[in-house]
Tab-separated table of C-alpha atoms in Angstrom:
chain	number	residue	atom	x	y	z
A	42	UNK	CA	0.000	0.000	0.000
A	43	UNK	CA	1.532	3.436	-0.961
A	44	UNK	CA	0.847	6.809	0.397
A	45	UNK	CA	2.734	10.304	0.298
A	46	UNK	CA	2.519	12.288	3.091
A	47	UNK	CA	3.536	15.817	3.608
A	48	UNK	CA	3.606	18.426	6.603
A	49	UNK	CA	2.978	21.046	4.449
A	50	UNK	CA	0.964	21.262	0.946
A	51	UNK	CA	3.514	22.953	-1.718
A	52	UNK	CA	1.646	26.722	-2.829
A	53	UNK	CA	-0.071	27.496	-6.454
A	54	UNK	CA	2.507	27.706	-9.230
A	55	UNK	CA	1.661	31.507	-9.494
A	56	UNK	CA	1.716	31.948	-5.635
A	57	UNK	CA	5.561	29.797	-5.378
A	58	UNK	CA	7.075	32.563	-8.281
A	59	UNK	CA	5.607	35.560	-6.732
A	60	UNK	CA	7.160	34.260	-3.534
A	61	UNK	CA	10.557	34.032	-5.248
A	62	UNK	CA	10.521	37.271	-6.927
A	63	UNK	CA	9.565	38.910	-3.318
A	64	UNK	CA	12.588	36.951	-2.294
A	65	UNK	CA	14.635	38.438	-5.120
A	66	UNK	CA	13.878	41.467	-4.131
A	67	UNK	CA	14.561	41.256	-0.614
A	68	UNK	CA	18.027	39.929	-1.062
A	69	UNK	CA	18.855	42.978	-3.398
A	70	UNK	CA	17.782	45.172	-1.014
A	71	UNK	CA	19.844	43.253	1.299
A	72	UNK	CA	22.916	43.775	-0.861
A	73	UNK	CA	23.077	47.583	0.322
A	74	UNK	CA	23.301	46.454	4.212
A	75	UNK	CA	25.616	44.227	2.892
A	76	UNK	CA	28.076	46.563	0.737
A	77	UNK	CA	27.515	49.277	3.834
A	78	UNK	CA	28.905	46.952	6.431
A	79	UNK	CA	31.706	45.284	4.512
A	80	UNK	CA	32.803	48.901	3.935
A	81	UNK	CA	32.474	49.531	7.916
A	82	UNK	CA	34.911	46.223	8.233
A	83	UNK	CA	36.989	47.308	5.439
A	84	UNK	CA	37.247	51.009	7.436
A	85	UNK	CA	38.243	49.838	10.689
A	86	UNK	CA	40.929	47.506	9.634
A	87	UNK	CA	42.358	50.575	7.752
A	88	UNK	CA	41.910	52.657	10.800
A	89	UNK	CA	43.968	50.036	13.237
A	90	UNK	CA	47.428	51.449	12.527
A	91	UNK	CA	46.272	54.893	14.374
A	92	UNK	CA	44.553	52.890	16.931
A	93	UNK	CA	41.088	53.944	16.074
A	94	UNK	CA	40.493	50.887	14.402
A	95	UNK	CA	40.774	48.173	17.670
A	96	UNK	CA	37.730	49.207	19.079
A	97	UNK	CA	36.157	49.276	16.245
A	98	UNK	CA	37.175	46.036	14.402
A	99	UNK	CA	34.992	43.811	17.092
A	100	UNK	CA	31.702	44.969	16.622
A	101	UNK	CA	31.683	45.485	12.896
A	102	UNK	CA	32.970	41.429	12.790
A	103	UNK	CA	30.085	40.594	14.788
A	104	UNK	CA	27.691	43.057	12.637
A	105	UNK	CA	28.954	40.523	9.461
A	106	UNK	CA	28.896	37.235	11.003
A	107	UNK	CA	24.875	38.293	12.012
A	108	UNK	CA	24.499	39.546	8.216
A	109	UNK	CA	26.025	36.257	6.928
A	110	UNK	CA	23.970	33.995	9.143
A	111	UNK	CA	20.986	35.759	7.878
A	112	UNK	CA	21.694	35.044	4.014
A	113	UNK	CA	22.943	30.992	5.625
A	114	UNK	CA	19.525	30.865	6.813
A	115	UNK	CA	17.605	32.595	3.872
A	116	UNK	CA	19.581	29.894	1.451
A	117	UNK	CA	18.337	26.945	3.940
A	118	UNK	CA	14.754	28.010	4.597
A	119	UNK	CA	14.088	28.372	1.119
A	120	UNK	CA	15.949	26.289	-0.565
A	121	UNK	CA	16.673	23.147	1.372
A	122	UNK	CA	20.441	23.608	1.092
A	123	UNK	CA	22.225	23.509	4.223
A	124	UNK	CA	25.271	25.609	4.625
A	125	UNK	CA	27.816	24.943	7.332
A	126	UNK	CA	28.514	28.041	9.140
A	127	UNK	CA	32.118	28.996	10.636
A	128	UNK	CA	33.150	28.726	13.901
A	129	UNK	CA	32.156	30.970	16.122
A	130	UNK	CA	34.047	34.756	15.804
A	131	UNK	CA	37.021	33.969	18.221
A	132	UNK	CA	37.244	37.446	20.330
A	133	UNK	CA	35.087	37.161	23.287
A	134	UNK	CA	33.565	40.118	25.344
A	135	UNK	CA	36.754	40.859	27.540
A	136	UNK	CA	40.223	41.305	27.522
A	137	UNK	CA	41.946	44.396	26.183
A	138	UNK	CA	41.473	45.794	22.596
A	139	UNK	CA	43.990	45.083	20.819
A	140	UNK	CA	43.717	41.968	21.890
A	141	UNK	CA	40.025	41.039	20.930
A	142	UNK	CA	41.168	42.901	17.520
A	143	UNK	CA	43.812	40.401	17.097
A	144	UNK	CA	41.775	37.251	17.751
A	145	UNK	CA	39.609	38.897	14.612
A	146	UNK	CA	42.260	39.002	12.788
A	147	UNK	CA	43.447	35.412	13.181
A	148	UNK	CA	39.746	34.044	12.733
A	149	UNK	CA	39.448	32.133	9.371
A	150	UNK	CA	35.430	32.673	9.415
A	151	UNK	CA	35.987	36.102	9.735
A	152	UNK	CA	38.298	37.022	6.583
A	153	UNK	CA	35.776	34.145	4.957
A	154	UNK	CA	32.624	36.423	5.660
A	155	UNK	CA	34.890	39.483	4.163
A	156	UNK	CA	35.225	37.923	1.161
A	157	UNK	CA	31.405	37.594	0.969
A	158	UNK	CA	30.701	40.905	1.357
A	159	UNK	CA	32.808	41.840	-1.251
A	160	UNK	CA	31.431	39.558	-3.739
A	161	UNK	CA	27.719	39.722	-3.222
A	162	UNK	CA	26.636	42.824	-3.802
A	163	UNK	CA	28.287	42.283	-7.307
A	164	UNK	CA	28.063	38.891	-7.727
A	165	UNK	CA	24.302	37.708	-5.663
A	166	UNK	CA	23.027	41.699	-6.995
A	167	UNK	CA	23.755	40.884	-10.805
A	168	UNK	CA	22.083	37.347	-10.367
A	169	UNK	CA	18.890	38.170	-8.902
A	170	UNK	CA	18.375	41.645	-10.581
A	171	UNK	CA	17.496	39.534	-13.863
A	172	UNK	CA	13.792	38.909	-12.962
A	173	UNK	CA	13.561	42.285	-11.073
A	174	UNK	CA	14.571	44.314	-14.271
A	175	UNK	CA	11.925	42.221	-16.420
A	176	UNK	CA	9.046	42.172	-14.162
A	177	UNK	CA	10.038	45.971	-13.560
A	178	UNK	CA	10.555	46.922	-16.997
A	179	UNK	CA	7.436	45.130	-17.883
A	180	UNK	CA	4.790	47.110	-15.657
A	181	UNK	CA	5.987	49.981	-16.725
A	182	UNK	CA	5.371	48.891	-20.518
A	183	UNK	CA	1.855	47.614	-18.826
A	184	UNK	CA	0.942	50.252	-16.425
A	185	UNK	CA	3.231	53.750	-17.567
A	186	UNK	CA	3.232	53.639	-21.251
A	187	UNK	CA	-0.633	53.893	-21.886
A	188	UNK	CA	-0.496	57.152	-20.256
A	189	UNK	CA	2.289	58.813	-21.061
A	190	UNK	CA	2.597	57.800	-24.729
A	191	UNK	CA	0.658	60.787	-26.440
A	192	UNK	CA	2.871	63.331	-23.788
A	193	UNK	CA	6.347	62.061	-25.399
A	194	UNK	CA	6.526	62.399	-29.398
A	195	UNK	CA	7.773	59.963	-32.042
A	196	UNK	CA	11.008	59.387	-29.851
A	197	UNK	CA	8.979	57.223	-27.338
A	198	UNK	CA	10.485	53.240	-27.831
A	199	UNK	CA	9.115	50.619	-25.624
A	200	UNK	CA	12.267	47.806	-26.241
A	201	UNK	CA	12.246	47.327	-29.706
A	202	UNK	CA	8.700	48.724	-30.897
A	203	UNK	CA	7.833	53.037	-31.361
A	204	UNK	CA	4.850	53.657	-29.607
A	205	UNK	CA	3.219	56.430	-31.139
A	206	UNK	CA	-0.225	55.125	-31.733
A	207	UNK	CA	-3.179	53.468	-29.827
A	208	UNK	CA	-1.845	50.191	-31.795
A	209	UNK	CA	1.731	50.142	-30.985
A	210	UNK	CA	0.781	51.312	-27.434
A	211	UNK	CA	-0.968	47.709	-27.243
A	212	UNK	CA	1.883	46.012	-28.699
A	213	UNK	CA	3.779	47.489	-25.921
A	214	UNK	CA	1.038	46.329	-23.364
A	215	UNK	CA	1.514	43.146	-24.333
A	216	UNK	CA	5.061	43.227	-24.860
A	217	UNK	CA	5.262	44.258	-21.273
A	218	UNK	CA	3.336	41.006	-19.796
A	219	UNK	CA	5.475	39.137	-21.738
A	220	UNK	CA	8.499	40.815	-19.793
A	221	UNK	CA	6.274	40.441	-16.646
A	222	UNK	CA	5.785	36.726	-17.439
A	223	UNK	CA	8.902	36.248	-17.898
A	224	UNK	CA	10.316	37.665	-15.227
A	225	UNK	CA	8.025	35.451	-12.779
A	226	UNK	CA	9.193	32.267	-14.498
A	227	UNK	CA	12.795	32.947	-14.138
A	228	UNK	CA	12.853	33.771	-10.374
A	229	UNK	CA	12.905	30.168	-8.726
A	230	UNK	CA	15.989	29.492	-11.066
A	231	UNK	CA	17.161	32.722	-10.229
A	232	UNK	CA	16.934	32.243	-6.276
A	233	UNK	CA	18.367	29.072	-6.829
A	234	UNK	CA	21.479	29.979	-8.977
A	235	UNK	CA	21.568	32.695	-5.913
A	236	UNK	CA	21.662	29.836	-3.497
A	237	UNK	CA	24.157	27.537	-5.431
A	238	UNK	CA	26.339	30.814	-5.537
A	239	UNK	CA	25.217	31.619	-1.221
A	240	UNK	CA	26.450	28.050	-0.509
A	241	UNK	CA	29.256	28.003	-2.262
A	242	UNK	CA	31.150	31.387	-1.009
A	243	UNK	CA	29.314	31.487	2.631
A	244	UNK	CA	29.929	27.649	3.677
A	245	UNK	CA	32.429	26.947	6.288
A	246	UNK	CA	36.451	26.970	5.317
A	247	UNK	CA	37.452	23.650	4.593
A	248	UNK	CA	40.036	23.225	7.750
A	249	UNK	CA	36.644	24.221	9.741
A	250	UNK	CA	34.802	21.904	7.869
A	251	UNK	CA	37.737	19.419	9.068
A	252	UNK	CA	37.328	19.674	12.936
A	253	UNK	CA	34.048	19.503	12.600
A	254	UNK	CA	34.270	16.402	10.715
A	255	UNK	CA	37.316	15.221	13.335
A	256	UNK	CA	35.151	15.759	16.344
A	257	UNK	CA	32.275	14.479	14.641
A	258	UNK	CA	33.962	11.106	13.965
A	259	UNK	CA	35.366	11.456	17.785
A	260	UNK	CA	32.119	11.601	19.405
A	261	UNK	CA	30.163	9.110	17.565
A	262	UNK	CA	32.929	6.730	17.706
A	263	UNK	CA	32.405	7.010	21.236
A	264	UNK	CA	28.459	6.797	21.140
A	265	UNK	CA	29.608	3.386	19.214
A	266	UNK	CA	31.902	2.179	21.898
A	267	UNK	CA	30.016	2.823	24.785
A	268	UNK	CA	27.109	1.296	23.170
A	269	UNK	CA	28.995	-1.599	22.177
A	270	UNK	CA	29.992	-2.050	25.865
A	271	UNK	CA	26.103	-1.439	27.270
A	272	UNK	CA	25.168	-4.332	24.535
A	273	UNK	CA	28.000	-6.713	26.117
A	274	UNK	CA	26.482	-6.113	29.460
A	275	UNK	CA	22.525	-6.533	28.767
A	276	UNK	CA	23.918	-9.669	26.535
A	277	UNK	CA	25.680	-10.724	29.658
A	278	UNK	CA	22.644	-9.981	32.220
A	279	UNK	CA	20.477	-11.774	30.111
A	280	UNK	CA	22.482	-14.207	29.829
A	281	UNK	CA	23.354	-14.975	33.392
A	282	UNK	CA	20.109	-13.604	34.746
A	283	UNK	CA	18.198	-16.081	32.018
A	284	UNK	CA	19.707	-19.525	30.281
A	285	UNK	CA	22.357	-19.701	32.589
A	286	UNK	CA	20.430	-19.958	35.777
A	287	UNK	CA	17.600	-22.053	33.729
A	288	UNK	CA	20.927	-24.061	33.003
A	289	UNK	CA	22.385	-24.692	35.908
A	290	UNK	CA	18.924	-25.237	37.507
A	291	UNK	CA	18.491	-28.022	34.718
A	292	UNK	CA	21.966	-29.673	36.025
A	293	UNK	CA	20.875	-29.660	40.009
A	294	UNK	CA	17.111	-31.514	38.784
A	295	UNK	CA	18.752	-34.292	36.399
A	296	UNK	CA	21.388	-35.187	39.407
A	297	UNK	CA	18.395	-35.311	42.013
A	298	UNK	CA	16.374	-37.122	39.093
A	299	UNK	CA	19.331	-39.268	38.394
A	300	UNK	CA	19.510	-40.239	42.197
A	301	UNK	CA	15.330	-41.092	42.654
A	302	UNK	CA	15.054	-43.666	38.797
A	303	UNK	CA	16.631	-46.235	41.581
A	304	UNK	CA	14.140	-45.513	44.596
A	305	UNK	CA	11.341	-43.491	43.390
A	306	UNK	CA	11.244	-43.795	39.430
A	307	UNK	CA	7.737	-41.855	39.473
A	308	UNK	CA	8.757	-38.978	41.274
A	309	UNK	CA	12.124	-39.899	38.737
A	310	UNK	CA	10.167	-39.260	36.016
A	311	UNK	CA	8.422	-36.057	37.113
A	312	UNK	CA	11.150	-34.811	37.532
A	313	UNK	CA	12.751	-35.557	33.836
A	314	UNK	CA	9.238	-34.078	32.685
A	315	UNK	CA	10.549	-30.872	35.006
A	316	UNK	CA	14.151	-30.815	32.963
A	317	UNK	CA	12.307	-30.945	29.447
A	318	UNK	CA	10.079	-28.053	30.759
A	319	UNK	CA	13.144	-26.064	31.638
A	320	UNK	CA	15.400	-27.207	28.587
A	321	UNK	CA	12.832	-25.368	26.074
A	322	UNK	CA	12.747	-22.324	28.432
A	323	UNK	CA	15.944	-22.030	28.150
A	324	UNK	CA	16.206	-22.383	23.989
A	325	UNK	CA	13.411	-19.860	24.635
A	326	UNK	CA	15.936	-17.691	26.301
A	327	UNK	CA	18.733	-18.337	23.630
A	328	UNK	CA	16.595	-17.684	21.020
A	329	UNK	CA	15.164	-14.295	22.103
A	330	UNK	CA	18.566	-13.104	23.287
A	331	UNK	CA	19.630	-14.100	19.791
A	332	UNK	CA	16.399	-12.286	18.493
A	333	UNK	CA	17.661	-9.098	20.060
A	334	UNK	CA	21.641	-9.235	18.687
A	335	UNK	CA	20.272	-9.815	14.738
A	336	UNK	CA	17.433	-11.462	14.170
A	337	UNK	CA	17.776	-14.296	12.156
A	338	UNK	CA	14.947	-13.217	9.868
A	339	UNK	CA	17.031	-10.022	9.079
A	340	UNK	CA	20.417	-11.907	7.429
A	341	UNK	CA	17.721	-14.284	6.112
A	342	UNK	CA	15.513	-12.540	4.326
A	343	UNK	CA	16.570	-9.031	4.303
A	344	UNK	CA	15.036	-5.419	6.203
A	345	UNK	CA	12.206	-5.457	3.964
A	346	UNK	CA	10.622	-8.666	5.709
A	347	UNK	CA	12.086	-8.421	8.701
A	348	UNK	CA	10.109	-4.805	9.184
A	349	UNK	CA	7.165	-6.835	8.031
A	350	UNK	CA	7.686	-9.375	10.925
A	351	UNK	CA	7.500	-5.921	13.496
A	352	UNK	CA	4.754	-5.345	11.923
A	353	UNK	CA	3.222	-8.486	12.664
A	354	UNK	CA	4.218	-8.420	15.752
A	355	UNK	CA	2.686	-5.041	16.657
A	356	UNK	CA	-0.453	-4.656	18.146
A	357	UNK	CA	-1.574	-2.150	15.635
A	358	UNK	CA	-2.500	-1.864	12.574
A	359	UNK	CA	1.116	-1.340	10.537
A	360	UNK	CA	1.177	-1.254	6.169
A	361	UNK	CA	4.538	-1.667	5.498
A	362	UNK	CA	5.956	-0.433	1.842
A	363	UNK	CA	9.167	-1.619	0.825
A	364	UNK	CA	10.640	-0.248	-2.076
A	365	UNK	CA	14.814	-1.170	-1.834
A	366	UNK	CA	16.601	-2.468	-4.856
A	367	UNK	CA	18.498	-5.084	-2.881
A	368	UNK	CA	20.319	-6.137	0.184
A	369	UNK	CA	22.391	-3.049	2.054
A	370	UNK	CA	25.392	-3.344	4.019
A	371	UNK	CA	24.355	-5.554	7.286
A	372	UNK	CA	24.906	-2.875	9.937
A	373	UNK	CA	22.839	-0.521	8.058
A	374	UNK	CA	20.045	-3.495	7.848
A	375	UNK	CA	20.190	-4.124	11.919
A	376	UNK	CA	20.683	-0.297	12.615
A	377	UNK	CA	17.350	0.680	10.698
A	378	UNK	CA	15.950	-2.631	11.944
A	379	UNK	CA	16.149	-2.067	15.542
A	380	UNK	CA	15.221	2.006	15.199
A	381	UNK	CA	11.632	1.135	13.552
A	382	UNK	CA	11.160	-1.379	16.337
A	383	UNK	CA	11.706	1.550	19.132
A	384	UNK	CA	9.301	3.918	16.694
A	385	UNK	CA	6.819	1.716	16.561
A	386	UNK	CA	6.667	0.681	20.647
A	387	UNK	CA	6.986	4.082	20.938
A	388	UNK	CA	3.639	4.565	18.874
A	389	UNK	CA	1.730	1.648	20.645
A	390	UNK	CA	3.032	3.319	24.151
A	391	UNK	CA	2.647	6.831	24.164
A	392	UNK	CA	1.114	8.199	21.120
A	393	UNK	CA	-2.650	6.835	21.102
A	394	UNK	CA	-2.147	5.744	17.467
A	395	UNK	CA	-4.381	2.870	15.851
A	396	UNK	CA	-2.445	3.049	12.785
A	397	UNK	CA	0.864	3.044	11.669
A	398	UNK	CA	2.792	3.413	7.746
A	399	UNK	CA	6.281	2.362	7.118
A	400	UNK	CA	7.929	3.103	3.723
A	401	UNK	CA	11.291	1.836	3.231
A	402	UNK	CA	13.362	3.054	0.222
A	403	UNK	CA	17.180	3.654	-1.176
A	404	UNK	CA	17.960	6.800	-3.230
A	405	UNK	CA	20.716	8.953	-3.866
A	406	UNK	CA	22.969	6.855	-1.977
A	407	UNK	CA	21.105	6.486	1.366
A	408	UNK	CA	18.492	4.361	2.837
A	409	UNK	CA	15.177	6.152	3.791
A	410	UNK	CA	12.244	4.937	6.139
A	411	UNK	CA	9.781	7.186	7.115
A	412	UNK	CA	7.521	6.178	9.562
A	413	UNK	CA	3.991	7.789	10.031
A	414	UNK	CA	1.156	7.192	12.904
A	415	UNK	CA	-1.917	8.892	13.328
A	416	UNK	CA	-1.902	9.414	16.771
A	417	UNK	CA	-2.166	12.146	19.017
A	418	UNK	CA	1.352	13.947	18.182
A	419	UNK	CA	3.414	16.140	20.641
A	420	UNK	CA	7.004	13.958	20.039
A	421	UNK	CA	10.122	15.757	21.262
A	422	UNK	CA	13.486	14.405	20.850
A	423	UNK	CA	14.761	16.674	24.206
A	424	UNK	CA	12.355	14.308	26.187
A	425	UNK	CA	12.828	10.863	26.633
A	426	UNK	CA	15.363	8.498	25.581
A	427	UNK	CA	13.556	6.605	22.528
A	428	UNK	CA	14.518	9.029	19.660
A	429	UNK	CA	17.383	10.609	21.300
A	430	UNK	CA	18.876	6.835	21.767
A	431	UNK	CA	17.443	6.024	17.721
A	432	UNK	CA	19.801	9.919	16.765
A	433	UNK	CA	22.527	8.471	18.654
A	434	UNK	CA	22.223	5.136	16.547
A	435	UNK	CA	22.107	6.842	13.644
A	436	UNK	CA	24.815	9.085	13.993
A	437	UNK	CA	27.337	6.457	14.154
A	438	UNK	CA	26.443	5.865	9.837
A	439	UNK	CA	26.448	9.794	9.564
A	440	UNK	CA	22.491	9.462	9.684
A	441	UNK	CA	20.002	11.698	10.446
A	442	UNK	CA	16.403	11.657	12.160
A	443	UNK	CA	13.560	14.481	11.162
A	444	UNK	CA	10.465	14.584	13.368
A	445	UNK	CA	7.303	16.313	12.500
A	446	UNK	CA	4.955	16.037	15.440
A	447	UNK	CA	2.357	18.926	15.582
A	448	UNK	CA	-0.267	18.379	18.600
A	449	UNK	CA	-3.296	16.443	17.197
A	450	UNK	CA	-0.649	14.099	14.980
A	451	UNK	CA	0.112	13.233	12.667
A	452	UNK	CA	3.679	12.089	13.872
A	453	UNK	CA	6.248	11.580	10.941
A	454	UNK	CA	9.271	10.437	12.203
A	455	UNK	CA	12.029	10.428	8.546
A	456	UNK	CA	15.196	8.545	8.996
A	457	UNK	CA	18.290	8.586	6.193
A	458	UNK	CA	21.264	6.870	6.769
A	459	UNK	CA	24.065	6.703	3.969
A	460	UNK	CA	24.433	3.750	2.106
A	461	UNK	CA	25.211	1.662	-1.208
A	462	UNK	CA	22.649	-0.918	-1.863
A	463	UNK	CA	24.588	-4.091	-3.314
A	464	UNK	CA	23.118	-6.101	-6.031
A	465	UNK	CA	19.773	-7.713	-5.698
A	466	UNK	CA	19.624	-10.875	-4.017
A	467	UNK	CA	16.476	-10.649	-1.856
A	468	UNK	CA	13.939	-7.956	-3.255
A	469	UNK	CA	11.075	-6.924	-1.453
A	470	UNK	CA	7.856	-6.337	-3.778
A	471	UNK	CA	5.372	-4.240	-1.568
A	472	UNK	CA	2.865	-5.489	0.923
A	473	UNK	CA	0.757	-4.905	3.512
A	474	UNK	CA	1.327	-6.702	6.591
């Protein structure tokens, strides 16, 4: 069973231009604040050899790092393309002058941001004045030229055509929507060549993008030992806490059985009937331990199934649509495994859902499951341990977890880990389960 889902409907055609020619516009207006306080930069770090400049030099930083995260935002919020920011401006609030001018002057970000204020108001200004001039140019062809026509003489051109007469005043009436109309259809490309050009000269230098990358690695290969060590020690609870007491238990009742087949062989044989009893509780044991390392369904058959077999096992009502190409890499398989098994106790605990949808599918190089309930909503990741142990999980692969969870549901919860699918050996068709 498929279904698409979305927290938000996408606007009218019309409505989604308009939008990006108001966007257009704002960042050009936007490239005056931005010229005005590169120049204030630009002016203190001239005015530093009489002095003047160390006072000034911290402030007008911090005015550009706000300006830049502005324009990182603008390019994420409406264009779904992250850009990394720097680190943090390295002067703090105290210490002398000079000094909080000199840690400035050795932050990376900072000559980074410089740059961009340079460049944009040339650069960003000349890409999205394009739809402004034709949109521009065109209501004044629509809305200026059937007035002022008969004021102007046979000098009056509208682009290419003379308007001198009632007829050529039309032409240039239409001529003008044209310019309007195309003006409105170039915008999203234009705000998107913006952002291409945003991301590009505002994203993080590269030995920033680094550390990051270094501390990144650092912490989750942490996350990954300690929770390699907290899975050694619930295997080992279990282990001693479960089959191995059943275990021993089973040795101590087939000595005292062994000792009564001579003098009591009824109470003999109860007793054997007691060790088979306790034998296949604890295979039981084994096998759900095993069940909870990698379930033997999952190397069998592949995540498509074994999501089915959650889904089975759920109390509610769960349609499950797999749509992968083949088998992925196995810690991928058990990672995503055991995170739709926490999502989906989390939906029969908390959420009041009676329904759940699972979609399961591998594009651009990363494995996506998305899993939707319709119950009550309200999901945070800052409470509880669920999702915030499922991020941790995750982040080991480099993967990510979205949640949309307005109150009164629905709750989407949209996982993406990184991955190569190899070639098909076990293919899922879609089901319901």
């Amino acid at each position: 069973m498929t279904t698409t889902t979305t927290p938000h409907g996408n606007p009218p055609p019309l409505l989604s231009r308009l939008i990006a020619l108001g966007r257009c516009q704002l960042l050009s207006l936007n490239a005056f604040a931005v010229c005005a306080v590169g120049s204030l930069v630009v002016c203190a770090l001239l005015l530093l050899p009489i002095g003047v400049g160390f006072p000034l030099l911290p402030p007008a930083a911090t005015a550009l790092r706000q300006l830049s995260d502005r324009y990182r935002a603008w390019v994420t919020r409406w264009t779904a393309t992250p850009v990394s920011p720097p680190e943090p401006l390295a002067h703090t609030g105290t210490g002398s002058r000079r000094g909080r001018a000199a840690a400035v002057l050795g932050d990376e970000g900072f000559w980074h941001d410089l740059r961009w204020a340079w460049l944009e108001p040339l650069v960003g200004g000349l890409i999205v004045a394009g739809p402004l001039a034709l949109v521009g140019y065109g209501l004044f062809g629509v809305l200026v030229q059937p007035f002022i026509w008969p004021f102007i003489g046979p000098d009056n051109w509208y682009a290419f055509v003379p308007v001198d007469s009632v007829a050529t005043m039309l032409v240039a009436a239409v001529l003008g929507l044209g310019f309007i109309a195309a003006g409105l259809l170039l915008a999203p490309t234009t705000l998107e060549l913006h952002a291409v050009w945003s991301s590009r000269v505002l994203a993080a230098p590269r030995t920033a993008e680094l550390v990051r990358r270094i501390e990144h690695l650092t912490d989750t290969r942490a996350d990954a030992l300690d929770a390699q060590a907290a899975e050694l020690q619930r295997i080992e609870r279990d282990l001693h806490d479960g089959a191995q007491a059943r275990l021993v238990a089973l040795g101590l009742t087939l000595d005292k059985a062994t000792r009564l087949l001579d003098t009591d062989p009824p109470a003999g044989r109860e007793l054997l009937l007691e060790v088979r009893a306790t034998s296949a509780r604890a295979l039981q044991d084994l096998r759900e331990l095993v069940h909870g390392i990698h379930p033997p369904i999952l190397t069998d058959r592949g995540l498509g199934d074994a999501v089915r077999s959650l889904a089975l096992d759920s109390h509610l009502d769960v349609h499950v649509e797999s749509a992968l190409p083949g088998r992925l890499p196995t810690p991928v398989e058990s990672a995503a495994y055991f995170a739709v098994g926490e999502l989906l106790a989390n939906a029969a605990k908390h959420s009041g859902a009676r329904e759940v949808r699972i979609r399961l599918a591998h594009a651009d190089a990363a494995l996506h499951v998305t899993v939707t309930d319709d119950g009550h909503g309200g999901a945070d990741t800052s409470r509880g341990s669920g999702l915030h142990g499922i991020r941790r999980r995750l982040s080991t692969f480099d993967g990510t977890l979205a949640l949309h969870s307005p109150p009164g549901g629905p709750t989407i919860v949209t996982l993406e880990i990184p991955c190569a699918s190899s070639s098909p050996k076990t293919s899922s068709s879609s089901a319901t389960a």
